[in-house]
mmCIF file of N, CA and C in Angstrom:
data_model
loop_
_atom_site.group_PDB
_atom_site.id
_atom_site.type_symbol
_atom_site.label_atom_id
_atom_site.label_comp_id
_atom_site.label_asym_id
_atom_site.label_seq_id
_atom_site.Cartn_x
_atom_site.Cartn_y
_atom_site.Cartn_z
ATOM 1 N N CYS A 87 34.769 259.333 116.235
ATOM 2 C CA CYS A 87 36.137 258.863 116.154
ATOM 3 C C CYS A 87 36.584 258.461 117.553
ATOM 4 N N VAL A 88 37.216 257.318 117.690
ATOM 5 C CA VAL A 88 37.794 256.879 118.955
ATOM 6 C C VAL A 88 39.282 256.672 118.719
ATOM 7 N N VAL A 89 40.108 257.349 119.539
ATOM 8 C CA VAL A 89 41.552 257.305 119.319
ATOM 9 C C VAL A 89 42.284 257.498 120.646
ATOM 10 N N GLY A 90 43.444 256.877 120.757
ATOM 11 C CA GLY A 90 44.308 257.113 121.914
ATOM 12 C C GLY A 90 45.101 258.385 121.693
ATOM 13 N N GLU A 91 45.747 258.884 122.758
ATOM 14 C CA GLU A 91 46.432 260.160 122.592
ATOM 15 C C GLU A 91 47.633 260.086 121.663
ATOM 16 N N GLY A 92 48.281 258.930 121.544
ATOM 17 C CA GLY A 92 49.400 258.794 120.607
ATOM 18 C C GLY A 92 48.935 258.955 119.168
ATOM 19 N N GLY A 93 47.868 258.239 118.794
ATOM 20 C CA GLY A 93 47.309 258.368 117.445
ATOM 21 C C GLY A 93 46.740 259.743 117.199
ATOM 22 N N PHE A 94 46.128 260.309 118.225
ATOM 23 C CA PHE A 94 45.569 261.658 118.104
ATOM 24 C C PHE A 94 46.658 262.672 117.794
ATOM 25 N N LEU A 95 47.790 262.573 118.483
ATOM 26 C CA LEU A 95 48.878 263.530 118.265
ATOM 27 C C LEU A 95 49.424 263.465 116.842
ATOM 28 N N MET A 96 49.347 262.301 116.218
ATOM 29 C CA MET A 96 49.829 262.174 114.836
ATOM 30 C C MET A 96 48.921 262.877 113.839
ATOM 31 N N ALA A 97 47.674 263.128 114.222
ATOM 32 C CA ALA A 97 46.721 263.758 113.298
ATOM 33 C C ALA A 97 46.073 265.003 113.897
ATOM 34 N N ALA A 98 46.661 265.552 114.951
ATOM 35 C CA ALA A 98 46.052 266.687 115.654
ATOM 36 C C ALA A 98 45.833 267.891 114.743
ATOM 37 N N GLY A 99 46.669 268.059 113.742
ATOM 38 C CA GLY A 99 46.515 269.185 112.827
ATOM 39 C C GLY A 99 45.199 269.168 112.071
ATOM 40 N N GLU A 100 44.601 267.992 111.947
ATOM 41 C CA GLU A 100 43.320 267.893 111.252
ATOM 42 C C GLU A 100 42.206 268.612 112.009
ATOM 43 N N LEU A 101 42.432 268.880 113.305
ATOM 44 C CA LEU A 101 41.430 269.612 114.078
ATOM 45 C C LEU A 101 41.189 271.002 113.507
ATOM 46 N N ALA A 102 42.221 271.601 112.955
ATOM 47 C CA ALA A 102 42.051 272.922 112.353
ATOM 48 C C ALA A 102 41.046 272.862 111.206
ATOM 49 N N THR A 103 41.114 271.816 110.401
ATOM 50 C CA THR A 103 40.171 271.651 109.288
ATOM 51 C C THR A 103 38.768 271.357 109.804
ATOM 52 N N VAL A 104 38.677 270.459 110.764
ATOM 53 C CA VAL A 104 37.380 270.094 111.347
ATOM 54 C C VAL A 104 36.709 271.334 111.935
ATOM 55 N N ARG A 105 37.500 272.155 112.614
ATOM 56 C CA ARG A 105 36.953 273.369 113.226
ATOM 57 C C ARG A 105 36.541 274.382 112.152
ATOM 58 N N ARG A 106 37.409 274.581 111.148
ATOM 59 C CA ARG A 106 37.112 275.545 110.087
ATOM 60 C C ARG A 106 35.832 275.180 109.345
ATOM 61 N N LEU A 107 35.627 273.892 109.108
ATOM 62 C CA LEU A 107 34.430 273.425 108.409
ATOM 63 C C LEU A 107 33.234 273.250 109.340
ATOM 64 N N GLU A 108 33.452 273.456 110.640
ATOM 65 C CA GLU A 108 32.412 273.319 111.657
ATOM 66 C C GLU A 108 31.675 271.984 111.554
ATOM 67 N N LEU A 109 32.454 270.926 111.377
ATOM 68 C CA LEU A 109 31.876 269.588 111.266
ATOM 69 C C LEU A 109 31.407 269.095 112.623
ATOM 70 N N ASN A 110 30.279 268.451 112.644
ATOM 71 C CA ASN A 110 29.734 267.884 113.885
ATOM 72 C C ASN A 110 30.365 266.518 114.119
ATOM 73 N N ILE A 111 31.565 266.537 114.648
ATOM 74 C CA ILE A 111 32.312 265.308 114.899
ATOM 75 C C ILE A 111 32.616 265.220 116.392
ATOM 76 N N ILE A 112 32.390 264.044 116.954
ATOM 77 C CA ILE A 112 32.776 263.791 118.340
ATOM 78 C C ILE A 112 34.011 262.903 118.307
ATOM 79 N N ILE A 113 35.067 263.377 118.930
ATOM 80 C CA ILE A 113 36.314 262.616 119.030
ATOM 81 C C ILE A 113 36.420 262.127 120.460
ATOM 82 N N ILE A 114 36.421 260.819 120.633
ATOM 83 C CA ILE A 114 36.611 260.238 121.958
ATOM 84 C C ILE A 114 38.103 259.960 122.087
ATOM 85 N N LEU A 115 38.735 260.690 122.971
ATOM 86 C CA LEU A 115 40.181 260.631 123.159
ATOM 87 C C LEU A 115 40.490 259.804 124.403
ATOM 88 N N LEU A 116 41.054 258.619 124.206
ATOM 89 C CA LEU A 116 41.408 257.727 125.313
ATOM 90 C C LEU A 116 42.787 258.120 125.831
ATOM 91 N N VAL A 117 42.842 258.626 127.037
ATOM 92 C CA VAL A 117 44.088 259.144 127.603
ATOM 93 C C VAL A 117 44.591 258.219 128.702
ATOM 94 N N ASP A 118 45.768 257.643 128.474
ATOM 95 C CA ASP A 118 46.413 256.809 129.487
ATOM 96 C C ASP A 118 47.896 257.153 129.621
ATOM 97 N N HIS A 119 48.358 258.180 128.898
ATOM 98 C CA HIS A 119 49.738 258.683 128.946
ATOM 99 C C HIS A 119 50.753 257.680 128.409
ATOM 100 N N ASP A 120 50.335 256.734 127.578
ATOM 101 C CA ASP A 120 51.218 255.665 127.147
ATOM 102 C C ASP A 120 50.850 255.221 125.732
ATOM 103 N N LEU A 121 51.823 254.721 125.005
ATOM 104 C CA LEU A 121 51.558 254.056 123.731
ATOM 105 C C LEU A 121 51.368 252.577 124.074
ATOM 106 N N SER A 122 50.218 252.270 124.605
ATOM 107 C CA SER A 122 49.966 250.966 125.211
ATOM 108 C C SER A 122 50.130 249.805 124.244
ATOM 109 N N LEU A 123 49.671 249.957 123.026
ATOM 110 C CA LEU A 123 49.774 248.859 122.065
ATOM 111 C C LEU A 123 51.234 248.487 121.827
ATOM 112 N N ILE A 124 52.093 249.490 121.692
ATOM 113 C CA ILE A 124 53.523 249.235 121.482
ATOM 114 C C ILE A 124 54.124 248.609 122.728
ATOM 115 N N ARG A 125 53.771 249.121 123.913
ATOM 116 C CA ARG A 125 54.286 248.578 125.167
ATOM 117 C C ARG A 125 53.894 247.108 125.323
ATOM 118 N N ILE A 126 52.651 246.774 124.989
ATOM 119 C CA ILE A 126 52.175 245.385 125.104
ATOM 120 C C ILE A 126 52.938 244.481 124.138
ATOM 121 N N LYS A 127 53.165 244.947 122.922
ATOM 122 C CA LYS A 127 53.930 244.152 121.953
ATOM 123 C C LYS A 127 55.365 243.950 122.420
ATOM 124 N N GLN A 128 55.951 245.000 123.024
ATOM 125 C CA GLN A 128 57.309 244.864 123.555
ATOM 126 C C GLN A 128 57.334 243.830 124.681
ATOM 127 N N LYS A 129 56.351 243.883 125.557
ATOM 128 C CA LYS A 129 56.276 242.941 126.675
ATOM 129 C C LYS A 129 56.120 241.514 126.163
ATOM 130 N N LYS A 130 55.305 241.349 125.132
ATOM 131 C CA LYS A 130 55.082 240.021 124.557
ATOM 132 C C LYS A 130 56.385 239.445 123.987
ATOM 133 N N ARG A 131 57.282 240.339 123.555
ATOM 134 C CA ARG A 131 58.578 239.898 123.020
ATOM 135 C C ARG A 131 59.650 239.762 124.093
ATOM 136 N N GLY A 132 59.253 239.970 125.354
ATOM 137 C CA GLY A 132 60.185 239.750 126.443
ATOM 138 C C GLY A 132 60.882 240.987 126.980
ATOM 139 N N LEU A 133 60.581 242.156 126.466
ATOM 140 C CA LEU A 133 61.180 243.381 126.997
ATOM 141 C C LEU A 133 60.447 243.757 128.281
ATOM 142 N N THR A 134 61.200 244.013 129.325
ATOM 143 C CA THR A 134 60.568 244.266 130.614
ATOM 144 C C THR A 134 60.191 245.734 130.825
ATOM 145 N N THR A 135 60.825 246.635 130.132
ATOM 146 C CA THR A 135 60.462 248.053 130.268
ATOM 147 C C THR A 135 59.936 248.561 128.935
ATOM 148 N N GLY A 136 58.957 249.424 128.988
ATOM 149 C CA GLY A 136 58.410 250.001 127.766
ATOM 150 C C GLY A 136 59.370 251.022 127.193
ATOM 151 N N TYR A 137 60.081 250.636 126.156
ATOM 152 C CA TYR A 137 61.063 251.527 125.554
ATOM 153 C C TYR A 137 60.372 252.537 124.642
ATOM 154 N N GLY A 138 60.416 253.803 125.015
ATOM 155 C CA GLY A 138 59.858 254.863 124.188
ATOM 156 C C GLY A 138 58.351 254.859 124.085
ATOM 157 N N THR A 139 57.659 254.318 125.081
ATOM 158 C CA THR A 139 56.202 254.235 124.972
ATOM 159 C C THR A 139 55.462 255.276 125.804
ATOM 160 N N ARG A 140 56.139 255.991 126.664
ATOM 161 C CA ARG A 140 55.486 256.995 127.511
ATOM 162 C C ARG A 140 55.202 258.243 126.688
ATOM 163 N N VAL A 141 53.938 258.622 126.576
ATOM 164 C CA VAL A 141 53.559 259.829 125.839
ATOM 165 C C VAL A 141 53.874 261.051 126.680
ATOM 166 N N SER A 142 53.464 261.036 127.942
ATOM 167 C CA SER A 142 53.747 262.144 128.852
ATOM 168 C C SER A 142 53.518 261.697 130.281
ATOM 169 N N SER A 143 54.101 262.433 131.209
ATOM 170 C CA SER A 143 53.885 262.112 132.619
ATOM 171 C C SER A 143 52.754 262.949 133.202
ATOM 172 N N ASP A 144 52.316 263.951 132.443
ATOM 173 C CA ASP A 144 51.188 264.765 132.896
ATOM 174 C C ASP A 144 50.131 264.785 131.792
ATOM 175 N N ASP A 145 49.094 265.543 131.991
ATOM 176 C CA ASP A 145 47.981 265.576 131.046
ATOM 177 C C ASP A 145 48.227 266.622 129.954
ATOM 178 N N LEU A 146 48.535 266.174 128.750
ATOM 179 C CA LEU A 146 48.763 267.084 127.621
ATOM 180 C C LEU A 146 47.494 267.843 127.239
ATOM 181 N N PHE A 147 46.358 267.321 127.592
ATOM 182 C CA PHE A 147 45.079 267.901 127.185
ATOM 183 C C PHE A 147 44.341 268.463 128.399
ATOM 184 N N ASN A 148 45.091 269.152 129.260
ATOM 185 C CA ASN A 148 44.536 269.695 130.496
ATOM 186 C C ASN A 148 44.073 271.137 130.280
ATOM 187 N N SER A 149 43.110 271.295 129.407
ATOM 188 C CA SER A 149 42.533 272.612 129.152
ATOM 189 C C SER A 149 41.101 272.413 128.684
ATOM 190 N N SER A 150 40.430 273.500 128.397
ATOM 191 C CA SER A 150 39.037 273.397 127.963
ATOM 192 C C SER A 150 38.920 273.279 126.449
ATOM 193 N N SER A 151 40.051 273.467 125.722
ATOM 194 C CA SER A 151 40.014 273.325 124.267
ATOM 195 C C SER A 151 41.419 273.110 123.717
ATOM 196 N N VAL A 152 41.473 272.604 122.499
ATOM 197 C CA VAL A 152 42.728 272.473 121.757
ATOM 198 C C VAL A 152 42.419 272.861 120.315
ATOM 199 N N PHE A 153 43.218 273.732 119.742
ATOM 200 C CA PHE A 153 42.966 274.284 118.399
ATOM 201 C C PHE A 153 41.561 274.859 118.288
ATOM 202 N N GLY A 154 41.022 275.335 119.401
ATOM 203 C CA GLY A 154 39.681 275.904 119.391
ATOM 204 C C GLY A 154 38.560 274.885 119.460
ATOM 205 N N VAL A 155 38.892 273.616 119.583
ATOM 206 C CA VAL A 155 37.884 272.563 119.698
ATOM 207 C C VAL A 155 37.686 272.261 121.184
ATOM 208 N N LYS A 156 36.447 272.327 121.626
ATOM 209 C CA LYS A 156 36.092 272.141 123.035
ATOM 210 C C LYS A 156 36.448 270.738 123.512
ATOM 211 N N ILE A 157 36.965 270.656 124.752
ATOM 212 C CA ILE A 157 37.285 269.380 125.390
ATOM 213 C C ILE A 157 36.380 269.190 126.602
ATOM 214 N N LEU A 158 35.734 268.037 126.667
ATOM 215 C CA LEU A 158 34.954 267.636 127.836
ATOM 216 C C LEU A 158 35.669 266.447 128.463
ATOM 217 N N SER A 159 35.908 266.487 129.753
ATOM 218 C CA SER A 159 36.669 265.424 130.426
ATOM 219 C C SER A 159 35.769 264.472 131.192
ATOM 220 N N ALA A 160 36.211 263.212 131.267
ATOM 221 C CA ALA A 160 35.461 262.194 132.007
ATOM 222 C C ALA A 160 36.438 261.231 132.667
ATOM 223 N N ARG A 161 36.209 260.973 133.946
ATOM 224 C CA ARG A 161 37.008 260.006 134.693
ATOM 225 C C ARG A 161 36.210 258.754 135.053
ATOM 226 N N THR A 162 34.897 258.901 135.104
ATOM 227 C CA THR A 162 34.042 257.777 135.482
ATOM 228 C C THR A 162 33.057 257.488 134.350
ATOM 229 N N GLU A 163 32.384 256.356 134.458
ATOM 230 C CA GLU A 163 31.384 255.992 133.452
ATOM 231 C C GLU A 163 30.252 257.018 133.401
ATOM 232 N N ASP A 164 29.807 257.485 134.572
ATOM 233 C CA ASP A 164 28.743 258.488 134.610
ATOM 234 C C ASP A 164 29.196 259.807 133.970
ATOM 235 N N GLU A 165 30.424 260.233 134.268
ATOM 236 C CA GLU A 165 30.942 261.455 133.672
ATOM 237 C C GLU A 165 31.063 261.309 132.152
ATOM 238 N N PHE A 166 31.468 260.106 131.703
ATOM 239 C CA PHE A 166 31.595 259.862 130.264
ATOM 240 C C PHE A 166 30.228 259.939 129.591
ATOM 241 N N THR A 167 29.229 259.323 130.186
ATOM 242 C CA THR A 167 27.873 259.368 129.634
ATOM 243 C C THR A 167 27.382 260.805 129.538
ATOM 244 N N PHE A 168 27.598 261.578 130.602
ATOM 245 C CA PHE A 168 27.194 262.983 130.616
ATOM 246 C C PHE A 168 27.920 263.773 129.529
ATOM 247 N N ALA A 169 29.244 263.579 129.421
ATOM 248 C CA ALA A 169 30.034 264.304 128.417
ATOM 249 C C ALA A 169 29.607 263.930 127.001
ATOM 250 N N LEU A 170 29.327 262.662 126.772
ATOM 251 C CA LEU A 170 28.902 262.215 125.449
ATOM 252 C C LEU A 170 27.542 262.798 125.074
ATOM 253 N N GLU A 171 26.633 262.848 126.039
ATOM 254 C CA GLU A 171 25.323 263.468 125.788
ATOM 255 C C GLU A 171 25.484 264.955 125.476
ATOM 256 N N LYS A 172 26.334 265.636 126.240
ATOM 257 C CA LYS A 172 26.583 267.062 126.014
ATOM 258 C C LYS A 172 27.223 267.286 124.639
ATOM 259 N N ALA A 173 28.179 266.439 124.282
ATOM 260 C CA ALA A 173 28.843 266.550 122.974
ATOM 261 C C ALA A 173 27.848 266.325 121.837
ATOM 262 N N SER A 174 26.912 265.399 122.035
ATOM 263 C CA SER A 174 25.909 265.106 121.007
ATOM 264 C C SER A 174 24.979 266.283 120.753
ATOM 265 N N ASN A 175 24.845 267.148 121.744
ATOM 266 C CA ASN A 175 23.963 268.309 121.613
ATOM 267 C C ASN A 175 24.732 269.596 121.332
ATOM 268 N N THR A 176 25.975 269.466 120.882
ATOM 269 C CA THR A 176 26.817 270.619 120.595
ATOM 270 C C THR A 176 27.024 270.732 119.095
ATOM 271 N N THR A 177 27.013 271.951 118.599
ATOM 272 C CA THR A 177 27.293 272.187 117.181
ATOM 273 C C THR A 177 28.795 272.305 116.990
ATOM 274 N N GLY A 178 29.316 271.649 115.970
ATOM 275 C CA GLY A 178 30.748 271.677 115.690
ATOM 276 C C GLY A 178 31.462 270.532 116.369
ATOM 277 N N PRO A 179 32.779 270.469 116.196
ATOM 278 C CA PRO A 179 33.549 269.361 116.758
ATOM 279 C C PRO A 179 33.706 269.472 118.270
ATOM 280 N N VAL A 180 33.764 268.319 118.922
ATOM 281 C CA VAL A 180 33.961 268.234 120.370
ATOM 282 C C VAL A 180 34.866 267.040 120.659
ATOM 283 N N ILE A 181 35.761 267.220 121.616
ATOM 284 C CA ILE A 181 36.601 266.118 122.090
ATOM 285 C C ILE A 181 36.081 265.688 123.452
ATOM 286 N N VAL A 182 35.802 264.392 123.605
ATOM 287 C CA VAL A 182 35.461 263.839 124.912
ATOM 288 C C VAL A 182 36.698 263.079 125.376
ATOM 289 N N LYS A 183 37.365 263.656 126.360
ATOM 290 C CA LYS A 183 38.605 263.079 126.887
ATOM 291 C C LYS A 183 38.255 262.091 127.988
ATOM 292 N N ALA A 184 38.521 260.810 127.736
ATOM 293 C CA ALA A 184 38.241 259.753 128.704
ATOM 294 C C ALA A 184 39.560 259.299 129.318
ATOM 295 N N LEU A 185 39.736 259.581 130.594
ATOM 296 C CA LEU A 185 40.939 259.154 131.306
ATOM 297 C C LEU A 185 40.753 257.692 131.690
ATOM 298 N N ILE A 186 41.647 256.847 131.211
ATOM 299 C CA ILE A 186 41.460 255.404 131.379
ATOM 300 C C ILE A 186 42.672 254.741 132.020
ATOM 301 N N ASP A 187 42.459 253.556 132.538
ATOM 302 C CA ASP A 187 43.510 252.748 133.142
ATOM 303 C C ASP A 187 44.098 251.849 132.057
ATOM 304 N N PRO A 188 45.388 252.024 131.721
ATOM 305 C CA PRO A 188 45.980 251.211 130.656
ATOM 306 C C PRO A 188 46.124 249.740 131.015
ATOM 307 N N GLY A 189 45.982 249.403 132.294
ATOM 308 C CA GLY A 189 46.117 248.015 132.726
ATOM 309 C C GLY A 189 45.092 247.086 132.104
ATOM 310 N N GLU A 190 43.973 247.619 131.673
ATOM 311 C CA GLU A 190 42.926 246.778 131.083
ATOM 312 C C GLU A 190 43.222 246.395 129.638
ATOM 313 N N TYR A 191 44.096 247.124 128.978
ATOM 314 C CA TYR A 191 44.403 246.846 127.569
ATOM 315 C C TYR A 191 44.957 245.451 127.351
ATOM 316 N N GLU A 192 45.891 245.060 128.197
ATOM 317 C CA GLU A 192 46.565 243.798 127.961
ATOM 318 C C GLU A 192 45.584 242.634 127.886
ATOM 319 N N ASP A 193 44.649 242.568 128.821
ATOM 320 C CA ASP A 193 43.669 241.496 128.794
ATOM 321 C C ASP A 193 42.782 241.587 127.554
ATOM 322 N N LEU A 194 42.377 242.788 127.183
ATOM 323 C CA LEU A 194 41.512 242.953 126.013
ATOM 324 C C LEU A 194 42.224 242.610 124.714
ATOM 325 N N LEU A 195 43.446 243.070 124.579
ATOM 326 C CA LEU A 195 44.172 242.895 123.315
ATOM 327 C C LEU A 195 44.759 241.511 123.136
ATOM 328 N N LEU A 196 45.134 240.886 124.220
ATOM 329 C CA LEU A 196 45.783 239.588 124.103
ATOM 330 C C LEU A 196 44.857 238.410 124.326
ATOM 331 N N ARG A 197 43.598 238.681 124.633
ATOM 332 C CA ARG A 197 42.631 237.611 124.842
ATOM 333 C C ARG A 197 42.575 236.745 123.577
ATOM 334 N N GLY A 198 42.777 235.488 123.725
ATOM 335 C CA GLY A 198 42.738 234.581 122.586
ATOM 336 C C GLY A 198 44.056 234.514 121.816
ATOM 337 N N ASN A 199 45.019 235.359 122.169
ATOM 338 C CA ASN A 199 46.307 235.383 121.472
ATOM 339 C C ASN A 199 47.469 235.008 122.389
ATOM 340 N N ARG A 200 47.170 234.449 123.534
ATOM 341 C CA ARG A 200 48.239 234.172 124.505
ATOM 342 C C ARG A 200 48.991 232.922 124.180
#
């Protein structure tokens, strides 16, 4: 599963089920502290400030687990590769938290739609 922190927060309760069933699921959590898709759509409509798009100013997932599900953090490509390999060799659910730069979204999402 690949999800941003906004989408993750809407379904975070499902982690209790995933953990209880001990499902081997890797959740890649893209953390940029923003509801970037909404902010980009607002900008496209001419709004200069992201109204209600900030998820948090600090790291909501700054621990080793959430709901008992292990979190592995990655800031670089090498750290992400290492965390993904470690998650692949773990029994049960694992979250790989990838800290990302939201500035890259706009080019990716609006390419061909400008």
